[in-house]
PDB file of C-alpha atoms and ligand atoms in Angstrom:
ATOM      1  CA  UNK A   1      41.160 -15.317 -11.921  1.00  0.00           C
ATOM      2  CA  UNK A   2      39.676 -18.031  -9.778  1.00  0.00           C
ATOM      3  CA  UNK A   3      36.400 -17.684  -7.916  1.00  0.00           C
ATOM      4  CA  UNK A   4      37.321 -19.268  -4.645  1.00  0.00           C
ATOM      5  CA  UNK A   5      35.028 -18.342  -1.789  1.00  0.00           C
ATOM      6  CA  UNK A   6      37.158 -17.877   1.277  1.00  0.00           C
ATOM      7  CA  UNK A   7      35.731 -18.117   4.758  1.00  0.00           C
ATOM      8  CA  UNK A   8      36.273 -14.369   5.227  1.00  0.00           C
ATOM      9  CA  UNK A   9      34.494 -13.541   1.961  1.00  0.00           C
ATOM     10  CA  UNK A  10      31.608 -15.887   2.850  1.00  0.00           C
ATOM     11  CA  UNK A  11      31.123 -14.136   6.199  1.00  0.00           C
ATOM     12  CA  UNK A  12      31.263 -10.711   4.508  1.00  0.00           C
ATOM     13  CA  UNK A  13      28.628 -11.738   1.959  1.00  0.00           C
ATOM     14  CA  UNK A  14      26.431 -13.267   4.635  1.00  0.00           C
ATOM     15  CA  UNK A  15      26.506 -10.113   6.771  1.00  0.00           C
ATOM     16  CA  UNK A  16      25.736  -7.968   3.727  1.00  0.00           C
ATOM     17  CA  UNK A  17      22.810 -10.230   2.770  1.00  0.00           C
ATOM     18  CA  UNK A  18      21.311 -10.079   6.249  1.00  0.00           C
ATOM     19  CA  UNK A  19      21.659  -6.281   6.301  1.00  0.00           C
ATOM     20  CA  UNK A  20      19.967  -5.953   2.914  1.00  0.00           C
ATOM     21  CA  UNK A  21      17.166  -8.339   3.876  1.00  0.00           C
ATOM     22  CA  UNK A  22      16.529  -6.456   7.124  1.00  0.00           C
ATOM     23  CA  UNK A  23      16.460  -3.095   5.376  1.00  0.00           C
ATOM     24  CA  UNK A  24      14.113  -4.494   2.757  1.00  0.00           C
ATOM     25  CA  UNK A  25      11.773  -5.798   5.430  1.00  0.00           C
ATOM     26  CA  UNK A  26      11.685  -2.406   7.113  1.00  0.00           C
ATOM     27  CA  UNK A  27      11.114  -0.695   3.802  1.00  0.00           C
ATOM     28  CA  UNK A  28       8.183  -3.000   3.150  1.00  0.00           C
ATOM     29  CA  UNK A  29       6.515  -1.987   6.427  1.00  0.00           C
ATOM     30  CA  UNK A  30       7.050   1.706   5.659  1.00  0.00           C
ATOM     31  CA  UNK A  31       5.038   1.337   2.458  1.00  0.00           C
ATOM     32  CA  UNK A  32       2.372  -1.013   3.814  1.00  0.00           C
ATOM     33  CA  UNK A  33      -1.079   0.579   4.090  1.00  0.00           C
ATOM     34  CA  UNK A  34      -2.027   1.519   7.630  1.00  0.00           C
ATOM     35  CA  UNK A  35      -4.761  -0.581   9.234  1.00  0.00           C
ATOM     36  CA  UNK A  36      -6.009   1.872  11.776  1.00  0.00           C
ATOM     37  CA  UNK A  37      -9.491   1.996  13.224  1.00  0.00           C
ATOM     38  CA  UNK A  38     -11.596   5.112  12.961  1.00  0.00           C
ATOM     39  CA  UNK A  39     -12.530   7.014  16.119  1.00  0.00           C
ATOM     40  CA  UNK A  40     -16.287   7.467  15.974  1.00  0.00           C
ATOM     41  CA  UNK A  41     -18.598   9.136  18.491  1.00  0.00           C
ATOM     42  CA  UNK A  42     -21.280   6.639  19.511  1.00  0.00           C
ATOM     43  CA  UNK A  43     -23.030   8.542  22.287  1.00  0.00           C
ATOM     44  CA  UNK A  44     -22.673  10.848  25.257  1.00  0.00           C
ATOM     45  CA  UNK A  45     -22.608   9.704  28.878  1.00  0.00           C
ATOM     46  CA  UNK A  46     -25.330  12.233  29.780  1.00  0.00           C
ATOM     47  CA  UNK A  47     -27.807  10.574  27.419  1.00  0.00           C
ATOM     48  CA  UNK A  48     -27.095   6.882  27.907  1.00  0.00           C
ATOM     49  CA  UNK A  49     -29.483   5.047  30.216  1.00  0.00           C
ATOM     50  CA  UNK A  50     -28.778   1.844  32.098  1.00  0.00           C
ATOM     51  CA  UNK A  51     -30.033  -1.232  30.249  1.00  0.00           C
ATOM     52  CA  UNK A  52     -30.999   0.588  27.041  1.00  0.00           C
ATOM     53  CA  UNK A  53     -28.784  -0.565  24.153  1.00  0.00           C
ATOM     54  CA  UNK A  54     -27.832   1.836  21.379  1.00  0.00           C
ATOM     55  CA  UNK A  55     -26.914   0.354  18.016  1.00  0.00           C
ATOM     56  CA  UNK A  56     -24.365   1.910  15.686  1.00  0.00           C
ATOM     57  CA  UNK A  57     -22.164   0.878  12.767  1.00  0.00           C
ATOM     58  CA  UNK A  58     -18.494   0.205  13.379  1.00  0.00           C
ATOM     59  CA  UNK A  59     -15.816   0.181  12.023  1.00  0.00           C
ATOM     60  CA  UNK A  60     -17.847   0.889   8.863  1.00  0.00           C
ATOM     61  CA  UNK A  61     -21.401   0.576   7.570  1.00  0.00           C
ATOM     62  CA  UNK A  62     -21.050  -3.169   6.955  1.00  0.00           C
ATOM     63  CA  UNK A  63     -21.043  -4.104  10.654  1.00  0.00           C
ATOM     64  CA  UNK A  64     -23.503  -3.265  13.362  1.00  0.00           C
ATOM     65  CA  UNK A  65     -22.328  -2.785  16.928  1.00  0.00           C
ATOM     66  CA  UNK A  66     -24.065  -2.121  20.203  1.00  0.00           C
ATOM     67  CA  UNK A  67     -23.311   0.161  23.140  1.00  0.00           C
ATOM     68  CA  UNK A  68     -24.795  -0.538  26.546  1.00  0.00           C
ATOM     69  CA  UNK A  69     -24.547   0.849  30.081  1.00  0.00           C
ATOM     70  CA  UNK A  70     -24.727  -2.204  32.299  1.00  0.00           C
ATOM     71  CA  UNK A  71     -25.240  -0.543  35.673  1.00  0.00           C
ATOM     72  CA  UNK A  72     -22.402  -2.660  37.113  1.00  0.00           C
ATOM     73  CA  UNK A  73     -18.671  -2.561  36.569  1.00  0.00           C
ATOM     74  CA  UNK A  74     -17.480  -4.419  33.472  1.00  0.00           C
ATOM     75  CA  UNK A  75     -14.124  -5.563  32.159  1.00  0.00           C
ATOM     76  CA  UNK A  76     -13.055  -2.903  29.693  1.00  0.00           C
ATOM     77  CA  UNK A  77     -15.878  -0.660  30.892  1.00  0.00           C
ATOM     78  CA  UNK A  78     -15.484   3.111  30.725  1.00  0.00           C
ATOM     79  CA  UNK A  79     -17.226   6.064  32.319  1.00  0.00           C
ATOM     80  CA  UNK A  80     -17.629   7.045  35.967  1.00  0.00           C
ATOM     81  CA  UNK A  81     -18.944   3.609  36.956  1.00  0.00           C
ATOM     82  CA  UNK A  82     -16.804   1.698  34.418  1.00  0.00           C
ATOM     83  CA  UNK A  83     -19.997   0.109  33.131  1.00  0.00           C
ATOM     84  CA  UNK A  84     -20.172   1.402  29.555  1.00  0.00           C
ATOM     85  CA  UNK A  85     -19.216  -1.270  27.018  1.00  0.00           C
ATOM     86  CA  UNK A  86     -19.647  -1.899  23.306  1.00  0.00           C
ATOM     87  CA  UNK A  87     -19.484  -5.016  21.151  1.00  0.00           C
ATOM     88  CA  UNK A  88     -19.959  -6.203  17.626  1.00  0.00           C
ATOM     89  CA  UNK A  89     -23.647  -7.065  17.317  1.00  0.00           C
ATOM     90  CA  UNK A  90     -22.959 -10.029  15.015  1.00  0.00           C
ATOM     91  CA  UNK A  91     -23.136 -13.399  16.727  1.00  0.00           C
ATOM     92  CA  UNK A  92     -19.882 -15.295  16.363  1.00  0.00           C
ATOM     93  CA  UNK A  93     -21.711 -18.501  15.409  1.00  0.00           C
ATOM     94  CA  UNK A  94     -23.421 -17.532  12.134  1.00  0.00           C
ATOM     95  CA  UNK A  95     -23.714 -13.785  12.266  1.00  0.00           C
ATOM     96  CA  UNK A  96     -27.265 -13.195  13.503  1.00  0.00           C
ATOM     97  CA  UNK A  97     -27.794  -9.919  15.319  1.00  0.00           C
ATOM     98  CA  UNK A  98     -27.524 -10.303  19.080  1.00  0.00           C
ATOM     99  CA  UNK A  99     -29.983  -8.587  21.396  1.00  0.00           C
ATOM    100  CA  UNK A 100     -29.339  -7.165  24.862  1.00  0.00           C
ATOM    101  CA  UNK A 101     -31.675  -8.692  27.413  1.00  0.00           C
ATOM    102  CA  UNK A 102     -31.481  -9.040  31.211  1.00  0.00           C
ATOM    103  CA  UNK A 103     -27.812  -8.057  31.403  1.00  0.00           C
ATOM    104  CA  UNK A 104     -26.562 -10.299  28.619  1.00  0.00           C
ATOM    105  CA  UNK A 105     -26.452 -10.562  24.846  1.00  0.00           C
ATOM    106  CA  UNK A 106     -28.675 -13.296  23.428  1.00  0.00           C
ATOM    107  CA  UNK A 107     -28.630 -14.548  19.858  1.00  0.00           C
ATOM    108  CA  UNK A 108     -32.193 -15.179  18.589  1.00  0.00           C
ATOM    109  CA  UNK A 109     -31.065 -17.775  16.011  1.00  0.00           C
ATOM    110  CA  UNK A 110     -29.601 -20.517  18.204  1.00  0.00           C
ATOM    111  CA  UNK A 111     -29.682 -18.918  21.668  1.00  0.00           C
ATOM    112  CA  UNK A 112     -25.980 -18.360  22.243  1.00  0.00           C
ATOM    113  CA  UNK A 113     -25.401 -16.048  25.188  1.00  0.00           C
ATOM    114  CA  UNK A 114     -22.554 -13.625  25.808  1.00  0.00           C
ATOM    115  CA  UNK A 115     -21.534 -11.832  28.996  1.00  0.00           C
ATOM    116  CA  UNK A 116     -20.980  -8.103  28.395  1.00  0.00           C
ATOM    117  CA  UNK A 117     -19.344  -7.680  31.804  1.00  0.00           C
ATOM    118  CA  UNK A 118     -16.656 -10.252  30.929  1.00  0.00           C
ATOM    119  CA  UNK A 119     -15.365  -9.003  27.574  1.00  0.00           C
ATOM    120  CA  UNK A 120     -18.204 -10.703  25.661  1.00  0.00           C
ATOM    121  CA  UNK A 121     -17.418 -14.203  26.869  1.00  0.00           C
ATOM    122  CA  UNK A 122     -19.708 -16.825  25.370  1.00  0.00           C
ATOM    123  CA  UNK A 123     -21.263 -19.009  28.048  1.00  0.00           C
ATOM    124  CA  UNK A 124     -24.069 -20.858  26.329  1.00  0.00           C
ATOM    125  CA  UNK A 125     -25.083 -22.022  22.877  1.00  0.00           C
ATOM    126  CA  UNK A 126     -23.398 -22.895  19.612  1.00  0.00           C
ATOM    127  CA  UNK A 127     -21.038 -19.922  19.367  1.00  0.00           C
ATOM    128  CA  UNK A 128     -17.475 -20.804  20.288  1.00  0.00           C
ATOM    129  CA  UNK A 129     -15.898 -17.346  20.037  1.00  0.00           C
ATOM    130  CA  UNK A 130     -16.410 -14.377  22.329  1.00  0.00           C
ATOM    131  CA  UNK A 131     -18.272 -11.361  21.008  1.00  0.00           C
ATOM    132  CA  UNK A 132     -15.630  -8.899  19.707  1.00  0.00           C
ATOM    133  CA  UNK A 133     -15.399  -5.993  22.141  1.00  0.00           C
ATOM    134  CA  UNK A 134     -15.085  -2.407  20.976  1.00  0.00           C
ATOM    135  CA  UNK A 135     -12.777  -0.415  23.260  1.00  0.00           C
ATOM    136  CA  UNK A 136     -14.271   2.964  24.155  1.00  0.00           C
ATOM    137  CA  UNK A 137     -12.883   6.321  25.223  1.00  0.00           C
ATOM    138  CA  UNK A 138     -14.776   9.051  27.079  1.00  0.00           C
ATOM    139  CA  UNK A 139     -13.900  12.601  26.059  1.00  0.00           C
ATOM    140  CA  UNK A 140     -13.879  15.495  28.583  1.00  0.00           C
ATOM    141  CA  UNK A 141     -17.273  16.647  27.211  1.00  0.00           C
ATOM    142  CA  UNK A 142     -18.783  13.194  27.850  1.00  0.00           C
ATOM    143  CA  UNK A 143     -18.725  11.969  24.278  1.00  0.00           C
ATOM    144  CA  UNK A 144     -18.185   8.224  24.055  1.00  0.00           C
ATOM    145  CA  UNK A 145     -15.885   7.245  21.190  1.00  0.00           C
ATOM    146  CA  UNK A 146     -15.353   3.803  19.633  1.00  0.00           C
ATOM    147  CA  UNK A 147     -11.665   3.241  18.971  1.00  0.00           C
ATOM    148  CA  UNK A 148     -11.048  -0.336  17.725  1.00  0.00           C
ATOM    149  CA  UNK A 149     -12.348  -3.908  17.645  1.00  0.00           C
ATOM    150  CA  UNK A 150     -10.788  -6.676  19.723  1.00  0.00           C
ATOM    151  CA  UNK A 151     -11.406  -9.871  17.770  1.00  0.00           C
ATOM    152  CA  UNK A 152     -12.531 -10.590  14.236  1.00  0.00           C
ATOM    153  CA  UNK A 153     -16.088  -9.556  13.358  1.00  0.00           C
ATOM    154  CA  UNK A 154     -18.136 -12.487  12.078  1.00  0.00           C
ATOM    155  CA  UNK A 155     -18.168 -12.846   8.280  1.00  0.00           C
ATOM    156  CA  UNK A 156     -15.118 -10.690   7.671  1.00  0.00           C
ATOM    157  CA  UNK A 157     -11.566 -11.643   6.782  1.00  0.00           C
ATOM    158  CA  UNK A 158     -10.320  -8.415   8.368  1.00  0.00           C
ATOM    159  CA  UNK A 159     -12.016  -5.694  10.377  1.00  0.00           C
ATOM    160  CA  UNK A 160     -10.439  -2.733   8.580  1.00  0.00           C
TER     161      UNK A 160
HETATM  162  S1  FES B 201     -26.144 -17.484  14.837  1.00  0.00           S
HETATM  163 FE1  FES B 201     -26.032 -17.018  16.933  1.00  0.00          FE
HETATM  164  S2  FES B 201     -26.103 -18.915  17.921  1.00  0.00           S
HETATM  165 FE2  FES B 201     -26.204 -19.392  15.827  1.00  0.00          FE
END
């Protein structure tokens, strides 16, 4: 018996290979661990004052984050006035803890500045990346819940 590969047989084998590869790829994603962010209460709208930052850990105890009510509408802001925002508190330059002051986040190490009303955009200093923003959700009872991180937290290879 000769092993001649006809054009028809080649096409049949190719289609079968693609089907198997595709199914294998899907199977791999079914068994991959889920990388979901925790939903964590970080405050309640009734107790959050304009200009007073509240620090919390998110998405786990290794990273500090900060919640602030700006008193002016912000991109990604939630709440009645769309002015509640949260960010990773680690500067994107070398990881120092940023501080909220006069409507902006300032890094005490090398004075990078980030705009909390514009998704954490860096506008001065040595940092080149924006401060990772933490999307928030407000529950019917006023609880403010952290839901994810947009951007990689400084010093980590993955957020979760
Ligand atoms: S660590 Fe923040 S500017 Fe250098």
